[in-house]
PDB file of C-alpha atoms in Angstrom:
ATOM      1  CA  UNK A   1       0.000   0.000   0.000  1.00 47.00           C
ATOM      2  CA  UNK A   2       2.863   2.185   0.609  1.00 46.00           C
ATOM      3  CA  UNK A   3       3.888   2.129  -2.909  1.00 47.00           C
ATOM      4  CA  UNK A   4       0.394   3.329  -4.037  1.00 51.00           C
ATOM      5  CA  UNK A   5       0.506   6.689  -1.566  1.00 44.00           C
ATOM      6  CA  UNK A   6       4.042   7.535  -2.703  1.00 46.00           C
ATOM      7  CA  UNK A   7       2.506   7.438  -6.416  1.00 48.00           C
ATOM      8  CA  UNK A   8      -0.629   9.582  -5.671  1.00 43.00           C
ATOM      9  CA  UNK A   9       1.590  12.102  -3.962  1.00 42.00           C
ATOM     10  CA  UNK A  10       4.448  11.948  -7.052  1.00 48.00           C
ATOM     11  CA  UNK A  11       1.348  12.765  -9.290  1.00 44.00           C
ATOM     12  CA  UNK A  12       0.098  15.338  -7.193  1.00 45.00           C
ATOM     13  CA  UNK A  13       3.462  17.137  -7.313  1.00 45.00           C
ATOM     14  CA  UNK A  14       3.771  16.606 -11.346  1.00 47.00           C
ATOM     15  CA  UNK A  15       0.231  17.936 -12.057  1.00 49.00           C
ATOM     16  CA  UNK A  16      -0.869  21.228 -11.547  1.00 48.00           C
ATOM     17  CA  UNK A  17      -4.078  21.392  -9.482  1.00 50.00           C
ATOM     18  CA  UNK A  18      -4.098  18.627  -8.205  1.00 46.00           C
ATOM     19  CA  UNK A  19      -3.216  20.406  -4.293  1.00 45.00           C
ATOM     20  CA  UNK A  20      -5.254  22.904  -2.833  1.00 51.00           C
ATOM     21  CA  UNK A  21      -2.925  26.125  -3.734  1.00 50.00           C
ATOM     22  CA  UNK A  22      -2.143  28.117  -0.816  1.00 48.00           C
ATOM     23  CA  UNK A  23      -4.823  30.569   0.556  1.00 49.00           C
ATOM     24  CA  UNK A  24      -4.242  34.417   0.950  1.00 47.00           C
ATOM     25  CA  UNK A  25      -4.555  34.556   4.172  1.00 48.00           C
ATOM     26  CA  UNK A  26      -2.085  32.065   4.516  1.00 50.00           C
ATOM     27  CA  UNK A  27       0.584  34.143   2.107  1.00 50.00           C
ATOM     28  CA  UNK A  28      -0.050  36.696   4.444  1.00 50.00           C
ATOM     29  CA  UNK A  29       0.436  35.213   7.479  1.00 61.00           C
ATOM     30  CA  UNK A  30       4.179  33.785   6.125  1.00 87.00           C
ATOM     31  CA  UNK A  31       5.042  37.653   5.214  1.00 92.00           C
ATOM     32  CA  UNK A  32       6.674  39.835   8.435  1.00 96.00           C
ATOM     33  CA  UNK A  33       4.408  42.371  10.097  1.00 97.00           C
ATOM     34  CA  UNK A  34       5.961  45.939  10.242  1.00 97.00           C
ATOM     35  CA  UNK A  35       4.233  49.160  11.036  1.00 95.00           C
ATOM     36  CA  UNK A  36       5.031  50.592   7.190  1.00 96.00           C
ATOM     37  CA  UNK A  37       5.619  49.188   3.854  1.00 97.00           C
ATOM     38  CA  UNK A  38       8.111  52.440   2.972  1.00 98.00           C
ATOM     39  CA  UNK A  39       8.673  52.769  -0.967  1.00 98.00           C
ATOM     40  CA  UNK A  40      10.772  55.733  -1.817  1.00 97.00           C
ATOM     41  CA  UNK A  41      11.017  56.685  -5.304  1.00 97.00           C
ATOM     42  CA  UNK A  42      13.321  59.598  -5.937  1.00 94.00           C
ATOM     43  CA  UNK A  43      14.205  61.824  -9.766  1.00 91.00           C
ATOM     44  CA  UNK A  44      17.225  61.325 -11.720  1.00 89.00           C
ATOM     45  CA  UNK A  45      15.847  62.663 -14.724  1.00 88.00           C
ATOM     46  CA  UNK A  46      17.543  65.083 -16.941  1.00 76.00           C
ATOM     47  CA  UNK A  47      16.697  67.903 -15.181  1.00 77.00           C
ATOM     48  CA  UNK A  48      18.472  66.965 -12.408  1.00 79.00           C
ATOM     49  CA  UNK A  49      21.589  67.076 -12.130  1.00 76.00           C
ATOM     50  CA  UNK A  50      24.557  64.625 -10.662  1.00 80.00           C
ATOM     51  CA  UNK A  51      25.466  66.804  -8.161  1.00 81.00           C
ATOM     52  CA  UNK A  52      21.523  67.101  -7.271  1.00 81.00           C
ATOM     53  CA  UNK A  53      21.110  63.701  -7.529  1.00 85.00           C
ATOM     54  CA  UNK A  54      24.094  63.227  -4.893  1.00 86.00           C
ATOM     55  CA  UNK A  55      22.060  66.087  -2.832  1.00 85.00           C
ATOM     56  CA  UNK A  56      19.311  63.848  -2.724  1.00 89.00           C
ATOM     57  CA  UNK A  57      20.602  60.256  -2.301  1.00 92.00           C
ATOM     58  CA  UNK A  58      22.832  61.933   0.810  1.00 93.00           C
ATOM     59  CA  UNK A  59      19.716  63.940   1.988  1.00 92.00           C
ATOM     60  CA  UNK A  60      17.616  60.290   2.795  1.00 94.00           C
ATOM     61  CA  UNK A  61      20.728  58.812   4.304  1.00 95.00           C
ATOM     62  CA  UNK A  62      21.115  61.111   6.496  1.00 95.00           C
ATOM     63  CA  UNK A  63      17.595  61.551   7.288  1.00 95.00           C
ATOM     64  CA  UNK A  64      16.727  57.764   7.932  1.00 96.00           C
ATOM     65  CA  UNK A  65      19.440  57.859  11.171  1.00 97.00           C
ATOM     66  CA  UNK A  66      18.119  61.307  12.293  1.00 95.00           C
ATOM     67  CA  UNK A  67      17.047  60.419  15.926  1.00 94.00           C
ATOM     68  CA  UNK A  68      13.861  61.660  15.279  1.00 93.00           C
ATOM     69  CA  UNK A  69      13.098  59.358  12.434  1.00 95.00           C
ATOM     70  CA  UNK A  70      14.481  56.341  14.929  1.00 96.00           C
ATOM     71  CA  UNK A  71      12.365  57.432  17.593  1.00 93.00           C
ATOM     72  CA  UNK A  72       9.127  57.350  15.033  1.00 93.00           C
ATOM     73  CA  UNK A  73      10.436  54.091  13.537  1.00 95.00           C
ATOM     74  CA  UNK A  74      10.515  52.568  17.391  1.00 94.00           C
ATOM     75  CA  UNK A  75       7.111  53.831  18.469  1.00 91.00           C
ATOM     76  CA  UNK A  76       4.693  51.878  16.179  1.00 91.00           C
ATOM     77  CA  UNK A  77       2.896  48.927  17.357  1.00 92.00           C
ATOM     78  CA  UNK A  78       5.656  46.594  15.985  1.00 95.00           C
ATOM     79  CA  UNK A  79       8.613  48.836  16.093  1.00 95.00           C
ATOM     80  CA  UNK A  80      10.056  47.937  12.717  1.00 97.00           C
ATOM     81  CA  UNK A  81       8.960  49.225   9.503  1.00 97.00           C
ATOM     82  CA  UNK A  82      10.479  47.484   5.862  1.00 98.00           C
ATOM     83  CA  UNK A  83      11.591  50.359   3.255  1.00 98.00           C
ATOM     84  CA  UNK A  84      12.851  50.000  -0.143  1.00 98.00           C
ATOM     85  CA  UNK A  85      14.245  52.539  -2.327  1.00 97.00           C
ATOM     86  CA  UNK A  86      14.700  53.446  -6.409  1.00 96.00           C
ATOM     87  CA  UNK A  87      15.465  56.158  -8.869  1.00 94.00           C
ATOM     88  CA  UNK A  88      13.247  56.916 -11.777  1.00 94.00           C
ATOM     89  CA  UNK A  89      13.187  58.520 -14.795  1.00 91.00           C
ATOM     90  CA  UNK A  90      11.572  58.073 -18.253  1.00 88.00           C
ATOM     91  CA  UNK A  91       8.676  55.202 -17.947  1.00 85.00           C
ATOM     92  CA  UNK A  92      11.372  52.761 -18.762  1.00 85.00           C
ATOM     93  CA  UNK A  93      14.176  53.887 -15.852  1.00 85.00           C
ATOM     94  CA  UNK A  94      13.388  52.399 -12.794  1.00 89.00           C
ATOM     95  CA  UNK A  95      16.853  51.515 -10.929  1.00 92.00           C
ATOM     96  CA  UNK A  96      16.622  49.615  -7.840  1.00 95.00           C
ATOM     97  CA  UNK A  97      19.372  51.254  -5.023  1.00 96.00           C
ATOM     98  CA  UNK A  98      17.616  48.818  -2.083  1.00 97.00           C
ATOM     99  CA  UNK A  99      15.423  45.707  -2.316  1.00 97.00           C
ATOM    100  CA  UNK A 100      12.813  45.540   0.994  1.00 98.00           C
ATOM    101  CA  UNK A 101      14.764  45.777   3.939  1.00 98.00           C
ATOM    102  CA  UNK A 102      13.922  46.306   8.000  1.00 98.00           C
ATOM    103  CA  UNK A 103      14.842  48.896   9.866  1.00 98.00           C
ATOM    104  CA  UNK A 104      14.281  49.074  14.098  1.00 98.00           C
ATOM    105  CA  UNK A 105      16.660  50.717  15.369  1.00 97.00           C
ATOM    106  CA  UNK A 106      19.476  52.989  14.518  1.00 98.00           C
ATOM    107  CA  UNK A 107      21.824  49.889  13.694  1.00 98.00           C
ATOM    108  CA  UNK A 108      19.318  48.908  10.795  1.00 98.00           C
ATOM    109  CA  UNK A 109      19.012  52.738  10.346  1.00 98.00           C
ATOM    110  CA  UNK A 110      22.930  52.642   9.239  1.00 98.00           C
ATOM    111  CA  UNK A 111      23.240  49.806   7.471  1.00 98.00           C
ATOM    112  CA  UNK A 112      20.281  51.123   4.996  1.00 98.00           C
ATOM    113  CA  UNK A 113      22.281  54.629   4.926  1.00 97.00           C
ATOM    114  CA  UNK A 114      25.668  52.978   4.257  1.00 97.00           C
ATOM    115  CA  UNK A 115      23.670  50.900   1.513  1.00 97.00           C
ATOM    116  CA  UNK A 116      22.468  53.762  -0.099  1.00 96.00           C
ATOM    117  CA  UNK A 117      25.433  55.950  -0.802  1.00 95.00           C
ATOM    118  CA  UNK A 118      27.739  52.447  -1.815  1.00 94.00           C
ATOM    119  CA  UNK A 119      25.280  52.326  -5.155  1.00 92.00           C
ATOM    120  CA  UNK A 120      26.310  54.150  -7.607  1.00 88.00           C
ATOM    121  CA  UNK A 121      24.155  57.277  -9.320  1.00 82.00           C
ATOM    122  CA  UNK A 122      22.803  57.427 -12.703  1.00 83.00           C
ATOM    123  CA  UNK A 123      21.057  59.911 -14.866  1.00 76.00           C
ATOM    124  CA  UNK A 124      18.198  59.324 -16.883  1.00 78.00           C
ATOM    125  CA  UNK A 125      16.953  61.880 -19.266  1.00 76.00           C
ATOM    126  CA  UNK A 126      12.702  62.208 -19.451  1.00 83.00           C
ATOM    127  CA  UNK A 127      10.204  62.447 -16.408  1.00 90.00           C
ATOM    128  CA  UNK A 128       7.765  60.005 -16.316  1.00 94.00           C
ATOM    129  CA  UNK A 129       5.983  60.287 -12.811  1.00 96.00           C
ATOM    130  CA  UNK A 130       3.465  57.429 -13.930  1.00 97.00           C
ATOM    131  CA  UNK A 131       6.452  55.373 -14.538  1.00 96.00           C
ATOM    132  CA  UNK A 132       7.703  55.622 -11.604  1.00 97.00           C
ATOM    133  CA  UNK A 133       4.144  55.054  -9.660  1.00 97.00           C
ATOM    134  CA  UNK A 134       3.407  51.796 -12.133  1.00 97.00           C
ATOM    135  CA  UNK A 135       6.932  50.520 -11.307  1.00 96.00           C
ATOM    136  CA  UNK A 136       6.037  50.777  -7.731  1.00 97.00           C
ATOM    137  CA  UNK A 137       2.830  48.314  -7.603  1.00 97.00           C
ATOM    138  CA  UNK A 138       4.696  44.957  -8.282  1.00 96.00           C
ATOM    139  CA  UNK A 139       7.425  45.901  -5.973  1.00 97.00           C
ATOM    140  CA  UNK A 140       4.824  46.598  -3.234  1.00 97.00           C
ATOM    141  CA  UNK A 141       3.111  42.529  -4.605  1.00 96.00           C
ATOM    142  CA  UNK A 142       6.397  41.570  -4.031  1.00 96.00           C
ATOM    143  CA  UNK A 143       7.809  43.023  -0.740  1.00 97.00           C
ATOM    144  CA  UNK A 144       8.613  39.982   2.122  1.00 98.00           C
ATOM    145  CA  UNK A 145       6.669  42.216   4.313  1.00 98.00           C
ATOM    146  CA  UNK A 146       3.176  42.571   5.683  1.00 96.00           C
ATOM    147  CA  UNK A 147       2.736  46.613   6.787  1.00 95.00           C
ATOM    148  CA  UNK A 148      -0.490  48.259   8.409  1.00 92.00           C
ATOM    149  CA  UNK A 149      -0.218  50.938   5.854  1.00 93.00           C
ATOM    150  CA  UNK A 150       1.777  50.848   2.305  1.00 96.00           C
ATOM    151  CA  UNK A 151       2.794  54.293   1.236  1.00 96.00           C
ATOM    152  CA  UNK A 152       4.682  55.044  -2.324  1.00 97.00           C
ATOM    153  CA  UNK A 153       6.994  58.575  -1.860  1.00 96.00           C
ATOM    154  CA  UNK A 154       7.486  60.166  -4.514  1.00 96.00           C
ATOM    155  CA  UNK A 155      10.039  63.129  -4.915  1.00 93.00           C
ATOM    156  CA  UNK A 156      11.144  65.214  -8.016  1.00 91.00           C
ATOM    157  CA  UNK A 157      11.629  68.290  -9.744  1.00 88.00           C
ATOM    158  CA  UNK A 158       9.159  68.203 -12.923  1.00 91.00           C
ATOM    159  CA  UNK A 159       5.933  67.254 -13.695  1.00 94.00           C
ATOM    160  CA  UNK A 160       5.390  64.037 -16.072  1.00 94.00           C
ATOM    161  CA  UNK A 161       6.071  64.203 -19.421  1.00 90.00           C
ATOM    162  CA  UNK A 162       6.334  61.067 -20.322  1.00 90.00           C
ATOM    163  CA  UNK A 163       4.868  57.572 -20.237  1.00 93.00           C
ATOM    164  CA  UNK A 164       1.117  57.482 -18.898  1.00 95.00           C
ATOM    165  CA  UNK A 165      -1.018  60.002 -17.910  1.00 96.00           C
ATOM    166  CA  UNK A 166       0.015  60.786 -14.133  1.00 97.00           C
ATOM    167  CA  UNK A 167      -3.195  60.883 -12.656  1.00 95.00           C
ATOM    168  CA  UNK A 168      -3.997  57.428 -14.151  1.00 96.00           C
ATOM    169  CA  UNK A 169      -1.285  55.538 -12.452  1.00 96.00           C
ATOM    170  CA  UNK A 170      -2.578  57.612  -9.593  1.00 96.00           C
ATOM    171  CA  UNK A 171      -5.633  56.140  -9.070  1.00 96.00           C
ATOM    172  CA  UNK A 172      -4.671  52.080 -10.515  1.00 96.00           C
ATOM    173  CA  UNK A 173      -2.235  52.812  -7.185  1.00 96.00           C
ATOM    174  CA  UNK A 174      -4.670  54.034  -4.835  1.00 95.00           C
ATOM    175  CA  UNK A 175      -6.897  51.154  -6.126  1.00 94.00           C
ATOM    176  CA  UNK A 176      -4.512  49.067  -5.054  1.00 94.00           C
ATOM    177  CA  UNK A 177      -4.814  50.207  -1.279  1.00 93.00           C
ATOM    178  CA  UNK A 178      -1.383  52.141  -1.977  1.00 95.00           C
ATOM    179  CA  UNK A 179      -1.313  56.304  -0.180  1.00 94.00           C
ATOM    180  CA  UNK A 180       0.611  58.033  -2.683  1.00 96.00           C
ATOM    181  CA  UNK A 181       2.760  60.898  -0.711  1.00 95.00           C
ATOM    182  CA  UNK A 182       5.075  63.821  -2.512  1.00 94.00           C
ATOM    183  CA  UNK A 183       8.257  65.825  -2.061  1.00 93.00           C
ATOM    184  CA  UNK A 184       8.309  68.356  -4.856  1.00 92.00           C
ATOM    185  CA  UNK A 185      11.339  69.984  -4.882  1.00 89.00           C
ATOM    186  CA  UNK A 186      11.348  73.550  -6.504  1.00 84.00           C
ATOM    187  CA  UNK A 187      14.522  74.260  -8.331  1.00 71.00           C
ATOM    188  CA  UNK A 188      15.036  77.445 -10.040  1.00 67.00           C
ATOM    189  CA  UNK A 189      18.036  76.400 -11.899  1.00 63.00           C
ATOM    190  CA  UNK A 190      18.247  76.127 -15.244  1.00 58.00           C
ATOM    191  CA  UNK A 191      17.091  72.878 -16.539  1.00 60.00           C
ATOM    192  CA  UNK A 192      20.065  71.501 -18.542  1.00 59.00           C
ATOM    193  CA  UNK A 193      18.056  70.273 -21.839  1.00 57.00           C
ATOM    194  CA  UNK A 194      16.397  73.908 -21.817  1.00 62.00           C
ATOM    195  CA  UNK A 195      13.311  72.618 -20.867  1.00 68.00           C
ATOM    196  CA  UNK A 196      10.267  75.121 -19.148  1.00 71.00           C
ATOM    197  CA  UNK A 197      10.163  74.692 -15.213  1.00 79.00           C
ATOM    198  CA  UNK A 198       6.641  74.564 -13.886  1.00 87.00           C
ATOM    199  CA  UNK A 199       6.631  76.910 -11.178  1.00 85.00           C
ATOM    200  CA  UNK A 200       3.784  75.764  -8.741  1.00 90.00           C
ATOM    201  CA  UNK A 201       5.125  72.291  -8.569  1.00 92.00           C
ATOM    202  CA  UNK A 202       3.552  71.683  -5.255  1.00 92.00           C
ATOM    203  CA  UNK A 203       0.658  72.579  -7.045  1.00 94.00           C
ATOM    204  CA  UNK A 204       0.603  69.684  -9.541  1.00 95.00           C
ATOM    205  CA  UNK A 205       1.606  67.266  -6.969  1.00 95.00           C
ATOM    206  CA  UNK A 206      -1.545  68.101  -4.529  1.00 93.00           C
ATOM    207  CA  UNK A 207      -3.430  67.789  -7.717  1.00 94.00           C
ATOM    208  CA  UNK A 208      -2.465  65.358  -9.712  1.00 96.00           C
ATOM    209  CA  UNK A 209       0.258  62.982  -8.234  1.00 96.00           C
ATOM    210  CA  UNK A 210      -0.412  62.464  -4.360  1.00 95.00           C
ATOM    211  CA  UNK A 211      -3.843  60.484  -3.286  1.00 93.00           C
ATOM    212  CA  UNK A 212      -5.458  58.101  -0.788  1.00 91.00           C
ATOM    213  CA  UNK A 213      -6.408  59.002   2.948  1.00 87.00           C
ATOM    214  CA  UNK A 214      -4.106  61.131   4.830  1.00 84.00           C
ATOM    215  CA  UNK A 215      -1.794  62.161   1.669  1.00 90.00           C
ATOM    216  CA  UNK A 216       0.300  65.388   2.087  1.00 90.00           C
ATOM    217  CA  UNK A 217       3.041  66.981   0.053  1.00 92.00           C
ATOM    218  CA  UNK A 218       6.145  68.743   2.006  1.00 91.00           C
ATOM    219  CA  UNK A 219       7.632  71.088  -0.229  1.00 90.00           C
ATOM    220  CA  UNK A 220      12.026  71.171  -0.522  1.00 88.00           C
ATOM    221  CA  UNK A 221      12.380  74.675  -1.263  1.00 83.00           C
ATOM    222  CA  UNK A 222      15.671  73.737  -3.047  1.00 80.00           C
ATOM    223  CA  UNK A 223      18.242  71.140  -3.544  1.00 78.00           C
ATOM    224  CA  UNK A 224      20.348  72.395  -0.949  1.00 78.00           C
ATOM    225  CA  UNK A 225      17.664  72.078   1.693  1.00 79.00           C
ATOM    226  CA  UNK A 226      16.411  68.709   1.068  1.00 85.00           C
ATOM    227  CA  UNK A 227      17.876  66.825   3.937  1.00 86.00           C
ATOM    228  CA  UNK A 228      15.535  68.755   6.116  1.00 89.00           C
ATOM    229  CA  UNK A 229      11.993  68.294   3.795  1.00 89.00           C
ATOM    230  CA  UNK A 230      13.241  64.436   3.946  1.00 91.00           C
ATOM    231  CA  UNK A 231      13.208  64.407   7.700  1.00 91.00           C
ATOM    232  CA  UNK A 232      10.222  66.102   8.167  1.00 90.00           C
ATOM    233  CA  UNK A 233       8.617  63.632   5.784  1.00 90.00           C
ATOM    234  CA  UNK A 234       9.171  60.364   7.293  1.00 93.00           C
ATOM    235  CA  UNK A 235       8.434  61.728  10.817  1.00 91.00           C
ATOM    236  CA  UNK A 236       5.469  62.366   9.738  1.00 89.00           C
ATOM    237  CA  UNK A 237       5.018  58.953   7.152  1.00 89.00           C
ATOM    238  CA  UNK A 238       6.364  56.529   9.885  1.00 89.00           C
ATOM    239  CA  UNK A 239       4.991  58.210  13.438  1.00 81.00           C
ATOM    240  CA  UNK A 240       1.268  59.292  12.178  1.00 63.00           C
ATOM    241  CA  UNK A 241      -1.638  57.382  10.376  1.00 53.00           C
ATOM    242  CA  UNK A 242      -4.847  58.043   8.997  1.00 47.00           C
ATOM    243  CA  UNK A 243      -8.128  57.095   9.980  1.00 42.00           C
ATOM    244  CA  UNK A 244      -9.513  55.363   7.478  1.00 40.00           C
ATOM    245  CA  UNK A 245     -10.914  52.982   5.554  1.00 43.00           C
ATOM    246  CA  UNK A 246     -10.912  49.179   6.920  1.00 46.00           C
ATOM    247  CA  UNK A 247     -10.255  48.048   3.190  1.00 45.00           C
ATOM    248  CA  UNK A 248      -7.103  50.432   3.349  1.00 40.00           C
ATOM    249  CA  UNK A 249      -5.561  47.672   5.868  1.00 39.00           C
ATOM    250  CA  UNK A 250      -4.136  50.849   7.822  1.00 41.00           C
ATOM    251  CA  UNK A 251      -4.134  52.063  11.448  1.00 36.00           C
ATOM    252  CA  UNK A 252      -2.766  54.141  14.211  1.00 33.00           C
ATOM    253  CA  UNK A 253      -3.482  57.831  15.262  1.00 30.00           C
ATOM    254  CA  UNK A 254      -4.718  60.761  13.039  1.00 33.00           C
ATOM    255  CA  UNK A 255      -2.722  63.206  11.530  1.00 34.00           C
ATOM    256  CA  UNK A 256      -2.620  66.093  12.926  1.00 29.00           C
ATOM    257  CA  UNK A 257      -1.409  69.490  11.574  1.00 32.00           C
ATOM    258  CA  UNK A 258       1.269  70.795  13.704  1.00 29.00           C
ATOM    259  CA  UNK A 259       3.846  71.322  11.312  1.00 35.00           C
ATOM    260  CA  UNK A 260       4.206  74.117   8.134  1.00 35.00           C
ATOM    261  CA  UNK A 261       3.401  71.406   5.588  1.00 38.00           C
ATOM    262  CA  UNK A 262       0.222  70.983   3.365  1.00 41.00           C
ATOM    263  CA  UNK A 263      -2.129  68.210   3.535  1.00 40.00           C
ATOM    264  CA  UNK A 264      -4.179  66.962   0.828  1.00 43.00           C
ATOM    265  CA  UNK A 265      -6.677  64.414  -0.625  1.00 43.00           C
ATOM    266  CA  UNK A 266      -5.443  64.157  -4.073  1.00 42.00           C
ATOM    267  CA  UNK A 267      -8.908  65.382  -4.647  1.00 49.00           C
ATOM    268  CA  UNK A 268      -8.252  69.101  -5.814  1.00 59.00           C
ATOM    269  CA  UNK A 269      -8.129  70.137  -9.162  1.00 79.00           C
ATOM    270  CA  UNK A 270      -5.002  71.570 -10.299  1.00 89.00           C
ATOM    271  CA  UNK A 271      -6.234  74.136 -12.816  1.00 90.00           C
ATOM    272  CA  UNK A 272      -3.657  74.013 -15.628  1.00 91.00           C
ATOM    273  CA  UNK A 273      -4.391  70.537 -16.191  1.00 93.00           C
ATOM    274  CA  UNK A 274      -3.006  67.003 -15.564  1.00 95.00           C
ATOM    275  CA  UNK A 275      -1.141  66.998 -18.846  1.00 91.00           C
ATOM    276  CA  UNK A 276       0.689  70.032 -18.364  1.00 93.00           C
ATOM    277  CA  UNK A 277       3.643  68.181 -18.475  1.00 88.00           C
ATOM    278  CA  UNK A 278       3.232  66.484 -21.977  1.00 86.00           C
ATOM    279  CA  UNK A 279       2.068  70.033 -23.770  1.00 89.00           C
ATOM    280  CA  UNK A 280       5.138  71.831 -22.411  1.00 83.00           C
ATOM    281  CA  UNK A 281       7.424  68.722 -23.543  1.00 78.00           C
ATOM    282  CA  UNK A 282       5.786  68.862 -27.223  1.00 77.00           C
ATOM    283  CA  UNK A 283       5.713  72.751 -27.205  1.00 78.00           C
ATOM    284  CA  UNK A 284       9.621  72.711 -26.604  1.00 66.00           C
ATOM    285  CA  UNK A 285      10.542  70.156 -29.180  1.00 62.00           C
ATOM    286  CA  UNK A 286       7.814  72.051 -31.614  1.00 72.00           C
ATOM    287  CA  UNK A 287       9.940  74.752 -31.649  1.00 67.00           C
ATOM    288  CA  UNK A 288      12.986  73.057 -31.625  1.00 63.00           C
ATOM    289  CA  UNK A 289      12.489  71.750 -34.977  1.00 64.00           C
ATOM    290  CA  UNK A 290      10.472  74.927 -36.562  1.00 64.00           C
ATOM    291  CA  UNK A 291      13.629  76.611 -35.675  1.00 59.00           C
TER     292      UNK A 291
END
């Protein structure tokens, strides 16, 4: 009789179907509870440059080991949360500087700051914000981790011109149960390829690129002052939560507005359109070749 078991179970293996496939509920339980699921997704297109892109890889390592930041990390319900980190660019750049990793304490808190300034920096050359926010739902499918809330942060210098419409991949990602969050970072020098800079940036963010319950945009007034926006974001991303939703698997405390930043819905209009983006990109190159 032995024999016959051992051939029902090779059979079982062989064909597809045959066992009962894993439950949900049971993937879920296998993956690590943290407070956050932390996906940071930072420009390197052309209009920034490498020195800019250096400001801002060196402004989150230094911010994820601010005591601050540790403290927030600490004071969750588990006292871990799992962050991962890439650069984006065009809707085909998406470079991966750190795969899912924990961080509880300021030991972690190194190790993930040493990680990120060993990788090296590259440049891409378009902005394509839905890119970057489409590139950002299988990584979130994929992540080891289980988090009470899952928030994408998005920072850069330009609106989308490329790829997708923006507010689009907005909404497949708050679909998804993902808060979309934003650093816009308002540079006033000259963009390199002699592209137009769109100068209510925040603007377009709150509008068109941020979304889900408790999303807020801090505003880096320039390169040079990123560190700072940085630290003030994840304060406020790991150490407050939204009320909302039960579908949104998220908890912990509201938000509340005691700092200079500006919370938002992701439901205002931003008056100049969505698209703005994509006309100034095809007005630019428009006159580029009438010339």
């Amino acid at each position: 009789m032995q024999w016959r078991w051992l051939a029902v179970l090779t059979l079982a293996l062989l064909v597809p179907g045959l066992l009962p496939a894993p439950s949900v509920a049971q993937a879920t339980r296998e993956k690590r509870p943290v407070d956050l699921e932390l996906l940071l997704a930072i420009d390197i297109s052309g209009s920034v440059d490498p020195d800019e892109a250096k400001l801002q890889r060196e402004g989150y390592a230094k911010a994820l080991v601010d005591p601050q930041v540790v403290k927030a990390i600490r004071g969750g319900i588990h006292g871990r949360i799992a962050i991962a980190y890439f650069e984006w660019a065009d809707n085909f750049t998406n470079n991966s500087v750190l795969d899912w990793t924990e961080i509880s304490d300021l030991a972690s808190a190194r190790a993930v700051s040493a990680k990120l300034l060993d990788v090296p920096i590259r440049i891409g050359r378009r902005t394509s914000i839905s890119g970057a926010i489409l590139a950002a739902l299988p990584r979130f499918a994929e992540s080891p981790y289980q988090g009470l809330r899952r928030v994408l942060d998005i920072s850069g210098d330009g609106p989308n011109n490329a790829g997708d419409p923006v507010d689009l991949a907005r909404d497949r990602a708050l679909a998804a149960g993902i808060v979309i969050n934003g650093l816009p970072i308002i540079n006033d020098r000259p963009n390199p390829w002699g592209m137009p800079v769109l100068e209510d940036l925040d603007r377009y963010y709150e509008g068109c690129v941020i979304g889900g319950p408790g999303s807020f945009v801090v505003v880096a007034e320039s390169f040079d002052t990123f560190h700072e926006a940085v630290r003030r974001k994840l304060v406020l991303e790991i150490a407050s939560a939204p009320i909302v939703p039960r579908q949104w698997h998220q908890a912990g405390p509201p938000v509340r507005l005691n700092q200079p930043f500006r919370l938002a819905q992701g439901e205002q209009r931003y008056p100049k359109g969505c698209d703005v983006g994509e006309r100034q990109s095809q007005e630019f190159w428009r006159r580029r070749f009438d010339q």
